[in-house]
Short mmCIF file of C-alpha atoms in Angstrom, two decimals:
data_model
loop_
_atom_site.label_atom_id
_atom_site.label_comp_id
_atom_site.label_asym_id
_atom_site.label_seq_id
_atom_site.Cartn_x
_atom_site.Cartn_y
_atom_site.Cartn_z
CA UNK A 1 -7.41 -26.38 -69.12
CA UNK A 2 -3.78 -25.36 -69.25
CA UNK A 3 -2.97 -21.71 -68.71
CA UNK A 4 -1.55 -19.84 -71.71
CA UNK A 5 -0.09 -17.14 -69.51
CA UNK A 6 3.70 -16.87 -69.62
CA UNK A 7 5.51 -16.65 -66.28
CA UNK A 8 6.73 -13.15 -65.49
CA UNK A 9 10.40 -12.69 -66.31
CA UNK A 10 12.31 -11.98 -63.12
CA UNK A 11 14.02 -8.58 -63.04
CA UNK A 12 17.73 -8.44 -63.64
CA UNK A 13 20.12 -6.98 -61.08
CA UNK A 14 23.57 -5.50 -61.68
CA UNK A 15 24.66 -5.88 -58.05
CA UNK A 16 23.48 -9.49 -57.84
CA UNK A 17 24.98 -10.42 -61.21
CA UNK A 18 28.40 -8.85 -60.62
CA UNK A 19 28.90 -9.58 -56.91
CA UNK A 20 32.04 -11.66 -56.53
CA UNK A 21 32.71 -11.70 -60.28
CA UNK A 22 36.12 -11.26 -61.82
CA UNK A 23 35.92 -8.85 -64.77
CA UNK A 24 38.64 -8.38 -67.36
CA UNK A 25 38.40 -4.83 -68.74
CA UNK A 26 40.60 -3.79 -71.67
CA UNK A 27 41.45 -0.21 -72.64
CA UNK A 28 41.55 1.07 -69.06
CA UNK A 29 44.03 3.81 -69.95
CA UNK A 30 41.41 5.33 -72.27
CA UNK A 31 38.48 7.67 -71.78
CA UNK A 32 35.44 5.40 -71.96
CA UNK A 33 36.96 2.49 -70.05
CA UNK A 34 37.87 4.84 -67.20
CA UNK A 35 34.20 5.83 -66.90
CA UNK A 36 33.22 2.14 -66.88
CA UNK A 37 35.90 1.32 -64.31
CA UNK A 38 34.88 4.13 -61.94
CA UNK A 39 31.22 3.16 -62.26
CA UNK A 40 31.89 -0.48 -61.41
CA UNK A 41 34.04 0.40 -58.40
CA UNK A 42 31.59 2.96 -57.02
CA UNK A 43 28.29 1.13 -57.57
CA UNK A 44 29.24 -2.56 -57.24
CA UNK A 45 31.39 -2.62 -54.09
CA UNK A 46 31.04 -6.41 -53.80
CA UNK A 47 32.66 -7.06 -57.17
CA UNK A 48 35.31 -9.78 -56.99
CA UNK A 49 38.18 -8.10 -58.83
CA UNK A 50 38.96 -6.09 -61.93
CA UNK A 51 41.72 -7.44 -64.17
CA UNK A 52 43.25 -4.71 -66.34
CA UNK A 53 45.46 -5.76 -69.27
CA UNK A 54 47.95 -2.91 -69.67
CA UNK A 55 50.64 -2.67 -72.30
CA UNK A 56 53.98 -2.62 -70.54
CA UNK A 57 57.40 -4.23 -70.61
CA UNK A 58 55.64 -7.43 -69.59
CA UNK A 59 56.12 -7.31 -65.85
CA UNK A 60 53.35 -6.83 -63.34
CA UNK A 61 55.43 -4.08 -61.73
CA UNK A 62 55.63 -1.97 -64.90
CA UNK A 63 51.93 -2.52 -65.60
CA UNK A 64 51.14 -1.39 -62.06
CA UNK A 65 53.31 1.70 -62.50
CA UNK A 66 51.35 2.62 -65.59
CA UNK A 67 48.10 2.00 -63.70
CA UNK A 68 49.18 4.39 -60.95
CA UNK A 69 50.36 7.02 -63.41
CA UNK A 70 47.55 6.97 -65.99
CA UNK A 71 44.51 5.48 -64.25
CA UNK A 72 44.58 5.70 -60.44
CA UNK A 73 45.64 9.35 -60.55
CA UNK A 74 42.86 10.33 -62.96
CA UNK A 75 40.35 13.00 -61.96
CA UNK A 76 37.60 10.47 -62.75
CA UNK A 77 38.18 9.17 -59.21
CA UNK A 78 38.01 12.58 -57.48
CA UNK A 79 34.51 11.87 -56.19
CA UNK A 80 35.52 8.56 -54.64
CA UNK A 81 38.74 10.08 -53.30
CA UNK A 82 36.63 12.73 -51.58
CA UNK A 83 33.88 10.45 -50.26
CA UNK A 84 35.78 7.22 -49.42
CA UNK A 85 39.53 7.75 -49.73
CA UNK A 86 40.65 4.85 -47.52
CA UNK A 87 38.17 2.45 -49.12
CA UNK A 88 39.34 3.44 -52.63
CA UNK A 89 43.00 2.90 -51.72
CA UNK A 90 42.10 -0.50 -50.35
CA UNK A 91 40.16 -1.39 -53.49
CA UNK A 92 43.06 -0.40 -55.71
CA UNK A 93 45.46 -2.43 -53.57
CA UNK A 94 43.36 -5.56 -53.15
CA UNK A 95 40.91 -5.85 -56.01
CA UNK A 96 42.71 -4.40 -59.04
CA UNK A 97 45.03 -6.78 -60.87
CA UNK A 98 47.31 -5.17 -63.46
CA UNK A 99 48.31 -7.60 -66.19
CA UNK A 100 51.35 -6.64 -68.28
CA UNK A 101 50.51 -8.05 -71.70
CA UNK A 102 49.66 -7.30 -75.32
CA UNK A 103 46.13 -8.13 -76.45
CA UNK A 104 47.10 -7.88 -80.13
CA UNK A 105 49.31 -10.96 -79.77
CA UNK A 106 48.27 -14.60 -79.55
CA UNK A 107 47.72 -15.59 -75.95
CA UNK A 108 48.11 -11.90 -75.05
CA UNK A 109 51.86 -12.44 -75.48
CA UNK A 110 51.88 -14.50 -72.28
CA UNK A 111 53.42 -17.95 -71.73
CA UNK A 112 50.83 -20.65 -72.33
CA UNK A 113 50.70 -21.53 -68.64
CA UNK A 114 49.96 -17.92 -67.67
CA UNK A 115 47.26 -17.61 -70.33
CA UNK A 116 45.58 -20.76 -69.03
CA UNK A 117 45.86 -19.42 -65.49
CA UNK A 118 44.25 -16.15 -66.61
CA UNK A 119 41.39 -18.02 -68.28
CA UNK A 120 40.75 -19.85 -65.03
CA UNK A 121 40.00 -16.67 -63.13
CA UNK A 122 37.97 -14.60 -65.62
CA UNK A 123 34.18 -14.55 -65.35
CA UNK A 124 33.42 -11.94 -68.05
CA UNK A 125 35.37 -9.84 -70.55
CA UNK A 126 34.61 -6.21 -71.48
CA UNK A 127 36.63 -5.11 -74.51
CA UNK A 128 36.73 -1.30 -74.53
CA UNK A 129 40.19 -1.04 -76.11
CA UNK A 130 40.36 0.43 -79.61
CA UNK A 131 42.24 2.75 -81.87
CA UNK A 132 39.73 5.42 -82.76
CA UNK A 133 42.01 7.33 -85.07
CA UNK A 134 39.85 7.84 -88.15
CA UNK A 135 42.99 7.94 -90.32
CA UNK A 136 45.12 5.31 -88.62
CA UNK A 137 47.62 3.41 -90.82
CA UNK A 138 45.78 0.26 -91.86
CA UNK A 139 48.18 -2.22 -90.28
CA UNK A 140 47.83 -0.63 -86.84
CA UNK A 141 44.04 -0.27 -87.10
CA UNK A 142 43.63 -3.91 -88.12
CA UNK A 143 45.91 -5.11 -85.34
CA UNK A 144 44.01 -3.24 -82.62
CA UNK A 145 40.39 -3.13 -83.81
CA UNK A 146 40.15 -6.43 -85.67
CA UNK A 147 42.80 -9.04 -84.98
CA UNK A 148 42.76 -8.54 -81.22
CA UNK A 149 39.28 -10.08 -81.31
CA UNK A 150 40.82 -13.42 -82.31
CA UNK A 151 42.78 -13.40 -79.04
CA UNK A 152 39.95 -12.05 -76.90
CA UNK A 153 37.49 -14.66 -78.18
CA UNK A 154 40.12 -17.35 -77.56
CA UNK A 155 40.31 -16.20 -73.95
CA UNK A 156 36.52 -16.05 -73.67
CA UNK A 157 36.21 -19.62 -74.96
CA UNK A 158 38.95 -20.91 -72.67
CA UNK A 159 37.35 -19.14 -69.70
CA UNK A 160 33.78 -20.05 -70.76
CA UNK A 161 33.07 -16.35 -70.19
CA UNK A 162 30.77 -13.87 -71.96
CA UNK A 163 32.37 -11.21 -74.16
CA UNK A 164 31.08 -7.63 -74.20
CA UNK A 165 32.48 -5.99 -77.33
CA UNK A 166 32.37 -2.18 -77.45
CA UNK A 167 31.94 -1.16 -81.08
CA UNK A 168 30.41 1.97 -82.65
CA UNK A 169 27.11 2.92 -84.26
CA UNK A 170 29.14 4.06 -87.25
CA UNK A 171 29.81 0.48 -88.35
CA UNK A 172 26.60 1.23 -90.29
CA UNK A 173 28.90 3.00 -92.75
CA UNK A 174 27.41 4.56 -95.87
CA UNK A 175 23.94 3.13 -95.28
CA UNK A 176 21.10 5.65 -95.04
CA UNK A 177 17.86 5.84 -93.10
CA UNK A 178 16.92 4.00 -89.92
CA UNK A 179 19.77 2.00 -88.38
CA UNK A 180 18.59 -0.68 -85.97
CA UNK A 181 20.32 -2.96 -83.45
CA UNK A 182 21.19 -5.71 -85.89
CA UNK A 183 23.93 -7.10 -88.11
CA UNK A 184 25.21 -4.60 -90.68
CA UNK A 185 25.87 -5.57 -94.29
CA UNK A 186 28.63 -3.81 -96.27
CA UNK A 187 27.26 -0.78 -98.12
CA UNK A 188 29.85 -1.13 -100.88
CA UNK A 189 31.65 -4.05 -102.49
CA UNK A 190 30.30 -7.46 -101.51
CA UNK A 191 31.87 -9.60 -98.79
CA UNK A 192 30.77 -13.27 -98.59
CA UNK A 193 28.42 -14.14 -95.76
CA UNK A 194 28.89 -17.29 -93.73
CA UNK A 195 25.94 -19.62 -93.23
CA UNK A 196 26.16 -18.90 -89.47
CA UNK A 197 25.27 -15.24 -90.13
CA UNK A 198 28.54 -13.32 -89.86
CA UNK A 199 30.52 -12.08 -92.85
CA UNK A 200 33.54 -14.16 -93.75
CA UNK A 201 36.33 -11.58 -93.66
CA UNK A 202 39.30 -13.96 -93.74
CA UNK A 203 39.90 -13.60 -97.47
CA UNK A 204 39.62 -9.82 -97.28
CA UNK A 205 42.10 -9.70 -94.42
CA UNK A 206 44.61 -11.81 -96.34
CA UNK A 207 44.32 -9.56 -99.39
CA UNK A 208 44.83 -6.44 -97.28
CA UNK A 209 47.80 -8.07 -95.52
CA UNK A 210 49.49 -8.67 -98.88
CA UNK A 211 49.04 -5.01 -99.82
CA UNK A 212 50.40 -3.93 -96.43
CA UNK A 213 53.43 -6.18 -96.89
CA UNK A 214 54.17 -4.71 -100.32
CA UNK A 215 54.17 -1.19 -98.88
CA UNK A 216 56.40 -2.22 -95.97
CA UNK A 217 58.84 -3.94 -98.31
CA UNK A 218 59.08 -0.99 -100.71
CA UNK A 219 61.96 0.68 -98.88
CA UNK A 220 60.03 3.89 -98.14
CA UNK A 221 61.02 6.30 -95.39
CA UNK A 222 58.83 6.04 -92.26
CA UNK A 223 56.67 9.07 -93.11
CA UNK A 224 56.01 7.89 -96.68
CA UNK A 225 55.21 4.39 -95.44
CA UNK A 226 52.74 5.74 -92.88
CA UNK A 227 51.01 7.86 -95.54
CA UNK A 228 50.76 4.91 -97.92
CA UNK A 229 49.28 2.69 -95.19
CA UNK A 230 46.84 5.43 -94.19
CA UNK A 231 45.71 5.93 -97.80
CA UNK A 232 45.34 2.16 -98.23
CA UNK A 233 43.04 2.04 -95.20
CA UNK A 234 40.85 4.87 -96.47
CA UNK A 235 40.60 3.36 -99.96
CA UNK A 236 39.68 -0.06 -98.60
CA UNK A 237 37.12 1.43 -96.22
CA UNK A 238 35.49 3.49 -98.98
CA UNK A 239 35.42 0.54 -101.37
CA UNK A 240 33.49 -1.68 -98.97
CA UNK A 241 31.15 1.02 -97.68
CA UNK A 242 32.76 2.87 -94.78
CA UNK A 243 34.00 6.43 -94.42
CA UNK A 244 37.25 5.77 -92.57
CA UNK A 245 39.65 3.13 -91.32
CA UNK A 246 38.28 3.23 -87.77
CA UNK A 247 34.69 2.30 -88.63
CA UNK A 248 35.81 -0.25 -91.25
CA UNK A 249 38.13 -2.11 -88.88
CA UNK A 250 35.56 -1.98 -86.05
CA UNK A 251 33.01 -3.66 -88.36
CA UNK A 252 35.61 -6.29 -89.21
CA UNK A 253 36.13 -6.76 -85.46
CA UNK A 254 32.41 -7.38 -85.00
CA UNK A 255 32.57 -10.19 -87.57
CA UNK A 256 35.57 -11.81 -85.85
CA UNK A 257 33.76 -11.57 -82.50
CA UNK A 258 30.57 -13.14 -83.87
CA UNK A 259 32.53 -15.93 -85.55
CA UNK A 260 34.69 -16.62 -82.51
CA UNK A 261 31.75 -16.66 -80.08
CA UNK A 262 29.45 -19.00 -82.01
CA UNK A 263 27.32 -20.88 -79.47
CA UNK A 264 28.57 -18.63 -76.66
CA UNK A 265 27.49 -15.40 -75.00
CA UNK A 266 28.35 -12.24 -76.92
CA UNK A 267 26.99 -8.71 -76.60
CA UNK A 268 28.00 -5.89 -78.93
CA UNK A 269 27.45 -2.39 -77.55
CA UNK A 270 27.56 0.36 -80.18
CA UNK A 271 27.83 3.95 -78.94
CA UNK A 272 27.30 6.97 -81.19
CA UNK A 273 29.54 10.07 -80.75
CA UNK A 274 30.69 9.88 -77.12
CA UNK A 275 31.11 13.19 -75.31
CA UNK A 276 31.47 14.30 -71.68
CA UNK A 277 29.46 12.78 -68.84
CA UNK A 278 25.94 14.00 -68.18
CA UNK A 279 25.87 13.37 -64.42
CA UNK A 280 28.32 10.80 -63.07
CA UNK A 281 30.71 10.71 -61.44
CA UNK A 282 30.48 14.47 -62.04
CA UNK A 283 28.81 16.41 -64.85
CA UNK A 284 31.11 17.21 -67.75
CA UNK A 285 34.00 14.82 -67.08
CA UNK A 286 35.96 14.23 -70.25
CA UNK A 287 39.46 13.23 -71.27
CA UNK A 288 40.89 14.33 -74.59
CA UNK A 289 39.25 16.22 -77.43
CA UNK A 290 36.44 14.47 -79.25
CA UNK A 291 34.73 14.91 -82.62
CA UNK A 292 32.76 18.11 -82.02
CA UNK A 293 35.39 19.48 -79.65
CA UNK A 294 38.09 19.68 -82.33
CA UNK A 295 35.85 22.05 -84.29
CA UNK A 296 34.91 24.01 -81.15
CA UNK A 297 38.58 24.39 -80.29
CA UNK A 298 39.52 25.62 -83.76
CA UNK A 299 36.65 28.15 -83.64
CA UNK A 300 37.67 29.34 -80.16
CA UNK A 301 41.26 29.91 -81.31
CA UNK A 302 40.13 31.81 -84.43
CA UNK A 303 41.41 29.09 -86.77
CA UNK A 304 38.12 28.43 -88.52
CA UNK A 305 34.82 30.22 -88.94
CA UNK A 306 33.01 27.86 -91.28
CA UNK A 307 32.55 24.15 -91.84
CA UNK A 308 30.86 21.90 -94.40
CA UNK A 309 27.79 20.39 -92.77
CA UNK A 310 24.06 19.78 -93.02
CA UNK A 311 22.45 21.84 -90.24
CA UNK A 312 18.99 20.30 -90.58
CA UNK A 313 20.16 16.73 -90.03
CA UNK A 314 20.34 14.91 -86.70
CA UNK A 315 23.77 14.50 -85.13
CA UNK A 316 23.94 11.64 -82.65
CA UNK A 317 25.76 12.63 -79.46
CA UNK A 318 25.66 10.52 -76.30
CA UNK A 319 27.21 11.33 -72.87
CA UNK A 320 29.91 8.93 -71.69
CA UNK A 321 28.14 7.91 -68.47
CA UNK A 322 25.08 6.70 -70.42
CA UNK A 323 27.43 4.57 -72.52
CA UNK A 324 29.17 3.19 -69.44
CA UNK A 325 25.80 2.35 -67.88
CA UNK A 326 24.79 0.52 -71.06
CA UNK A 327 27.96 -1.56 -70.92
CA UNK A 328 27.37 -2.42 -67.26
CA UNK A 329 23.75 -3.46 -67.89
CA UNK A 330 24.83 -5.56 -70.89
CA UNK A 331 27.50 -7.24 -68.75
CA UNK A 332 25.06 -8.08 -65.98
CA UNK A 333 22.56 -9.50 -68.48
CA UNK A 334 25.23 -11.61 -70.19
CA UNK A 335 26.09 -13.24 -66.87
CA UNK A 336 22.51 -13.68 -65.70
CA UNK A 337 21.00 -14.75 -69.06
CA UNK A 338 23.84 -16.43 -71.00
CA UNK A 339 23.88 -18.15 -74.35
CA UNK A 340 22.74 -15.44 -76.77
CA UNK A 341 24.21 -12.96 -79.23
CA UNK A 342 22.87 -9.43 -78.69
CA UNK A 343 23.44 -5.99 -80.18
CA UNK A 344 22.61 -2.73 -78.37
CA UNK A 345 23.01 0.80 -79.70
CA UNK A 346 23.64 3.60 -77.23
CA UNK A 347 22.45 6.71 -79.05
CA UNK A 348 20.15 9.73 -78.85
CA UNK A 349 18.91 10.21 -82.41
CA UNK A 350 15.72 8.18 -82.18
CA UNK A 351 14.37 9.22 -78.78
CA UNK A 352 15.87 12.66 -78.14
CA UNK A 353 17.14 14.00 -81.46
CA UNK A 354 19.15 17.20 -81.78
CA UNK A 355 19.94 18.81 -85.11
CA UNK A 356 23.43 19.87 -86.03
CA UNK A 357 22.37 23.47 -86.62
CA UNK A 358 20.89 23.59 -83.12
CA UNK A 359 24.14 22.28 -81.61
CA UNK A 360 26.18 24.88 -83.49
CA UNK A 361 23.80 27.69 -82.52
CA UNK A 362 23.78 26.78 -78.83
CA UNK A 363 27.56 26.45 -78.60
CA UNK A 364 28.12 29.70 -80.49
CA UNK A 365 25.71 31.61 -78.26
CA UNK A 366 27.33 30.24 -75.12
CA UNK A 367 30.78 31.07 -76.47
CA UNK A 368 29.90 34.69 -77.17
CA UNK A 369 27.88 35.18 -74.00
CA UNK A 370 30.14 33.51 -71.43
CA UNK A 371 33.56 33.12 -73.07
CA UNK A 372 35.35 34.42 -69.93
CA UNK A 373 34.20 31.32 -68.02
CA UNK A 374 36.26 29.13 -70.34
CA UNK A 375 39.76 30.47 -69.80
CA UNK A 376 41.53 27.44 -71.29
CA UNK A 377 39.31 27.43 -74.37
CA UNK A 378 39.11 31.13 -75.27
CA UNK A 379 42.02 33.57 -75.19
CA UNK A 380 39.91 36.47 -76.38
CA UNK A 381 36.27 37.32 -77.01
CA UNK A 382 34.88 35.57 -80.10
CA UNK A 383 33.25 38.22 -82.24
CA UNK A 384 32.80 36.23 -85.43
CA UNK A 385 29.96 33.94 -86.43
CA UNK A 386 30.40 30.27 -87.22
CA UNK A 387 29.01 29.57 -90.66
CA UNK A 388 27.83 26.29 -92.10
CA UNK A 389 28.37 25.91 -95.84
CA UNK A 390 27.17 23.31 -98.28
CA UNK A 391 29.70 20.62 -99.14
CA UNK A 392 29.60 21.53 -102.84
CA UNK A 393 30.51 25.14 -102.05
CA UNK A 394 33.31 23.98 -99.77
CA UNK A 395 34.75 21.78 -102.52
CA UNK A 396 34.54 24.67 -105.00
CA UNK A 397 36.47 26.91 -102.60
CA UNK A 398 39.19 24.30 -102.22
CA UNK A 399 39.37 23.76 -105.96
CA UNK A 400 39.53 27.50 -106.62
CA UNK A 401 42.41 27.91 -104.18
CA UNK A 402 44.21 24.87 -105.57
CA UNK A 403 44.12 26.16 -109.13
CA UNK A 404 44.47 29.83 -108.31
CA UNK A 405 41.19 30.72 -109.97
CA UNK A 406 39.20 31.66 -106.87
CA UNK A 407 38.28 35.11 -105.73
CA UNK A 408 39.97 35.91 -102.44
CA UNK A 409 37.10 38.23 -101.63
CA UNK A 410 34.80 35.22 -101.20
CA UNK A 411 37.37 33.29 -99.18
CA UNK A 412 38.09 36.23 -96.87
CA UNK A 413 34.37 36.80 -96.37
CA UNK A 414 33.90 33.20 -95.25
CA UNK A 415 36.95 33.14 -93.00
CA UNK A 416 36.64 36.69 -91.67
CA UNK A 417 40.32 37.26 -92.43
CA UNK A 418 41.69 40.55 -93.70
CA UNK A 419 44.87 39.10 -95.18
CA UNK A 420 45.16 36.39 -97.82
CA UNK A 421 47.69 34.45 -95.71
CA UNK A 422 45.31 34.34 -92.73
CA UNK A 423 42.44 33.31 -95.00
CA UNK A 424 44.55 30.53 -96.51
CA UNK A 425 45.55 29.27 -93.05
CA UNK A 426 41.89 29.19 -91.99
CA UNK A 427 40.93 27.24 -95.10
CA UNK A 428 43.76 24.78 -94.54
CA UNK A 429 42.67 24.21 -90.94
CA UNK A 430 39.05 23.78 -92.02
CA UNK A 431 40.13 21.39 -94.77
CA UNK A 432 41.98 19.22 -92.24
CA UNK A 433 38.97 19.21 -89.92
CA UNK A 434 36.62 18.41 -92.79
CA UNK A 435 38.87 15.61 -94.04
CA UNK A 436 38.59 13.92 -90.66
CA UNK A 437 35.12 14.80 -89.38
CA UNK A 438 32.81 15.96 -92.20
CA UNK A 439 31.20 12.51 -92.57
CA UNK A 440 29.85 12.91 -89.04
CA UNK A 441 28.45 16.38 -89.75
CA UNK A 442 26.41 15.32 -92.78
CA UNK A 443 24.38 12.47 -91.28
CA UNK A 444 21.90 10.59 -93.46
CA UNK A 445 20.78 8.07 -90.87
CA UNK A 446 19.03 7.73 -87.54
CA UNK A 447 20.27 5.22 -84.97
CA UNK A 448 17.69 3.35 -82.89
CA UNK A 449 18.04 1.99 -79.35
CA UNK A 450 14.73 0.19 -78.73
CA UNK A 451 16.41 -3.01 -77.52
CA UNK A 452 18.69 -1.13 -75.12
CA UNK A 453 15.76 0.73 -73.57
CA UNK A 454 13.89 -2.59 -73.21
CA UNK A 455 16.94 -4.06 -71.47
CA UNK A 456 17.06 -1.16 -69.02
CA UNK A 457 13.40 -1.75 -68.12
CA UNK A 458 14.25 -5.30 -67.05
CA UNK A 459 16.50 -3.87 -64.33
CA UNK A 460 13.60 -1.94 -62.79
CA UNK A 461 14.40 0.79 -60.29
CA UNK A 462 18.08 -0.17 -60.21
CA UNK A 463 18.33 0.58 -63.93
CA UNK A 464 16.45 3.87 -63.66
CA UNK A 465 18.34 5.22 -60.66
CA UNK A 466 21.83 3.72 -60.66
CA UNK A 467 22.37 2.90 -64.34
CA UNK A 468 20.25 5.22 -66.51
CA UNK A 469 20.70 4.84 -70.26
CA UNK A 470 17.71 6.75 -71.66
CA UNK A 471 18.86 9.83 -73.64
CA UNK A 472 15.44 11.41 -73.05
CA UNK A 473 16.94 12.68 -69.79
CA UNK A 474 19.30 14.97 -71.73
CA UNK A 475 18.33 18.63 -71.89
CA UNK A 476 20.43 19.66 -74.84
CA UNK A 477 20.80 23.35 -74.02
CA UNK A 478 21.87 22.69 -70.45
CA UNK A 479 24.14 19.80 -71.44
CA UNK A 480 25.89 21.53 -74.33
CA UNK A 481 26.06 25.08 -72.97
CA UNK A 482 26.90 24.41 -69.35
CA UNK A 483 27.85 20.81 -68.64
CA UNK A 484 29.94 20.04 -71.72
CA UNK A 485 31.60 23.42 -72.27
CA UNK A 486 32.59 23.60 -68.59
CA UNK A 487 33.87 20.03 -68.65
CA UNK A 488 35.87 20.58 -71.80
CA UNK A 489 37.49 23.64 -70.27
CA UNK A 490 38.17 22.02 -66.90
CA UNK A 491 39.22 18.48 -67.78
CA UNK A 492 40.37 18.31 -71.40
CA UNK A 493 42.43 21.45 -71.94
CA UNK A 494 45.60 22.92 -70.54
CA UNK A 495 46.19 26.61 -70.08
CA UNK A 496 48.44 27.36 -73.05
CA UNK A 497 48.50 29.80 -75.90
CA UNK A 498 49.86 27.40 -78.47
CA UNK A 499 48.17 28.04 -81.79
CA UNK A 500 46.02 25.33 -83.28
CA UNK A 501 46.70 24.95 -87.00
CA UNK A 502 45.61 21.35 -87.48
CA UNK A 503 42.99 19.24 -85.72
CA UNK A 504 44.28 18.04 -82.35
CA UNK A 505 44.58 14.35 -81.67
CA UNK A 506 41.18 13.19 -80.57
CA UNK A 507 41.10 10.38 -78.06
CA UNK A 508 37.98 8.40 -77.25
CA UNK A 509 39.22 5.00 -76.23
CA UNK A 510 43.00 4.84 -75.83
CA UNK A 511 43.96 1.24 -76.58
CA UNK A 512 46.29 -0.81 -74.46
CA UNK A 513 48.52 -1.20 -77.48
CA UNK A 514 49.12 2.34 -78.66
CA UNK A 515 48.39 5.90 -77.71
CA UNK A 516 45.92 6.22 -80.53
CA UNK A 517 43.97 9.26 -81.55
CA UNK A 518 40.48 9.86 -82.75
CA UNK A 519 36.91 10.34 -81.99
#
């Protein structure tokens, strides 16, 4: 009688999978890719080499100069510089290849012979480059977040290499409820679906390109043109079921990746709201100001005291090192078990949820109790409370101010301002913050990561110890009140007394094509 028992699946190994491999990593000048880069260098010392496409004048020398200035000098490498300085210098010199190119152009803007040469030495591609400006002009967002996938998948096919595409949980758009690790349908106007499973976005792209061309040919001044292109992106995103241009163009990028990698190995990793590191390489490492941090900063500088939000809903925050670990595990799996399309969500909402009101309360308490510890964040003791208001009330306040029918007593009570001018400035700042971030503070969904946690289990002890991804390890009070606040103060801010009147540029993944903002 034949046994019905299935053979045990052998455990995966990051070190075994990546030893000797040549990894092309995009977006290395940005926040998340730096965390991935440091993790690979520190934990996989036998890696073959890391190829970093860097926007430059096209020469290897200028790309290397930018690497030295924006990457090698980063504080993300302070731990390695302290523990193994000579080894790190040798790694940078011998196993980092800086490629001066442009990933938004066909063939990366390289001569055909150089593109073919590049394909011959790439074993796997990790695409962490993106513009995460929520209100990016549509032409720029499409070029970086969508069309670059045509060129990356072309390289992956030529190299016969897996592609790891870093996306975002927020491609789920205006959907509500439980969001699982699967293909996302548009929540708004219909987009035709291809028989292979992806959505056929070619017609939509052509229609948007025609609208972009009309704006560019209208003879507008640069500022007017940028505003028109930004408004076009928001309108298109809202029509098809997304809040902003970033999430819309990232969803389009997923479709291009799935189409371009048919029959080949593709993994999409979707993080939620990425914030400072939990543990590695040091607790609290961050670069730039992220989603929640823009609101924290405005509160610390006395520029806002209230915000439209839903305090009882779950906000999905995930530390950057857990995201980087997820990307590394997905890369190792793609090399060791090729041939499949996979989607993993790196998030906290399903296994270790934290409510928005709890986040606000913890950060406010820490701010009032220990504000002197954060000398770059606070210039004086915060004595005011941070209030959460319903979105309908917030809209009424804005309408009342716009039409001059509001009572300034109510506005001053909310803002804590004694003068009408100060109250108006606070409302304007809050309006700008709400315009950009309020979608993320009124969540109506819960992201799930069951498949990612199952993947981590397949790596056994190596996954648990070296590459943890489970958000259950996060103690929210300790992380928010000590790790994140200290990291924000130490790494993200400069000691200046410049007033903050509008949301600062928020950088999550700086693309190789532009110094983009967002969160």
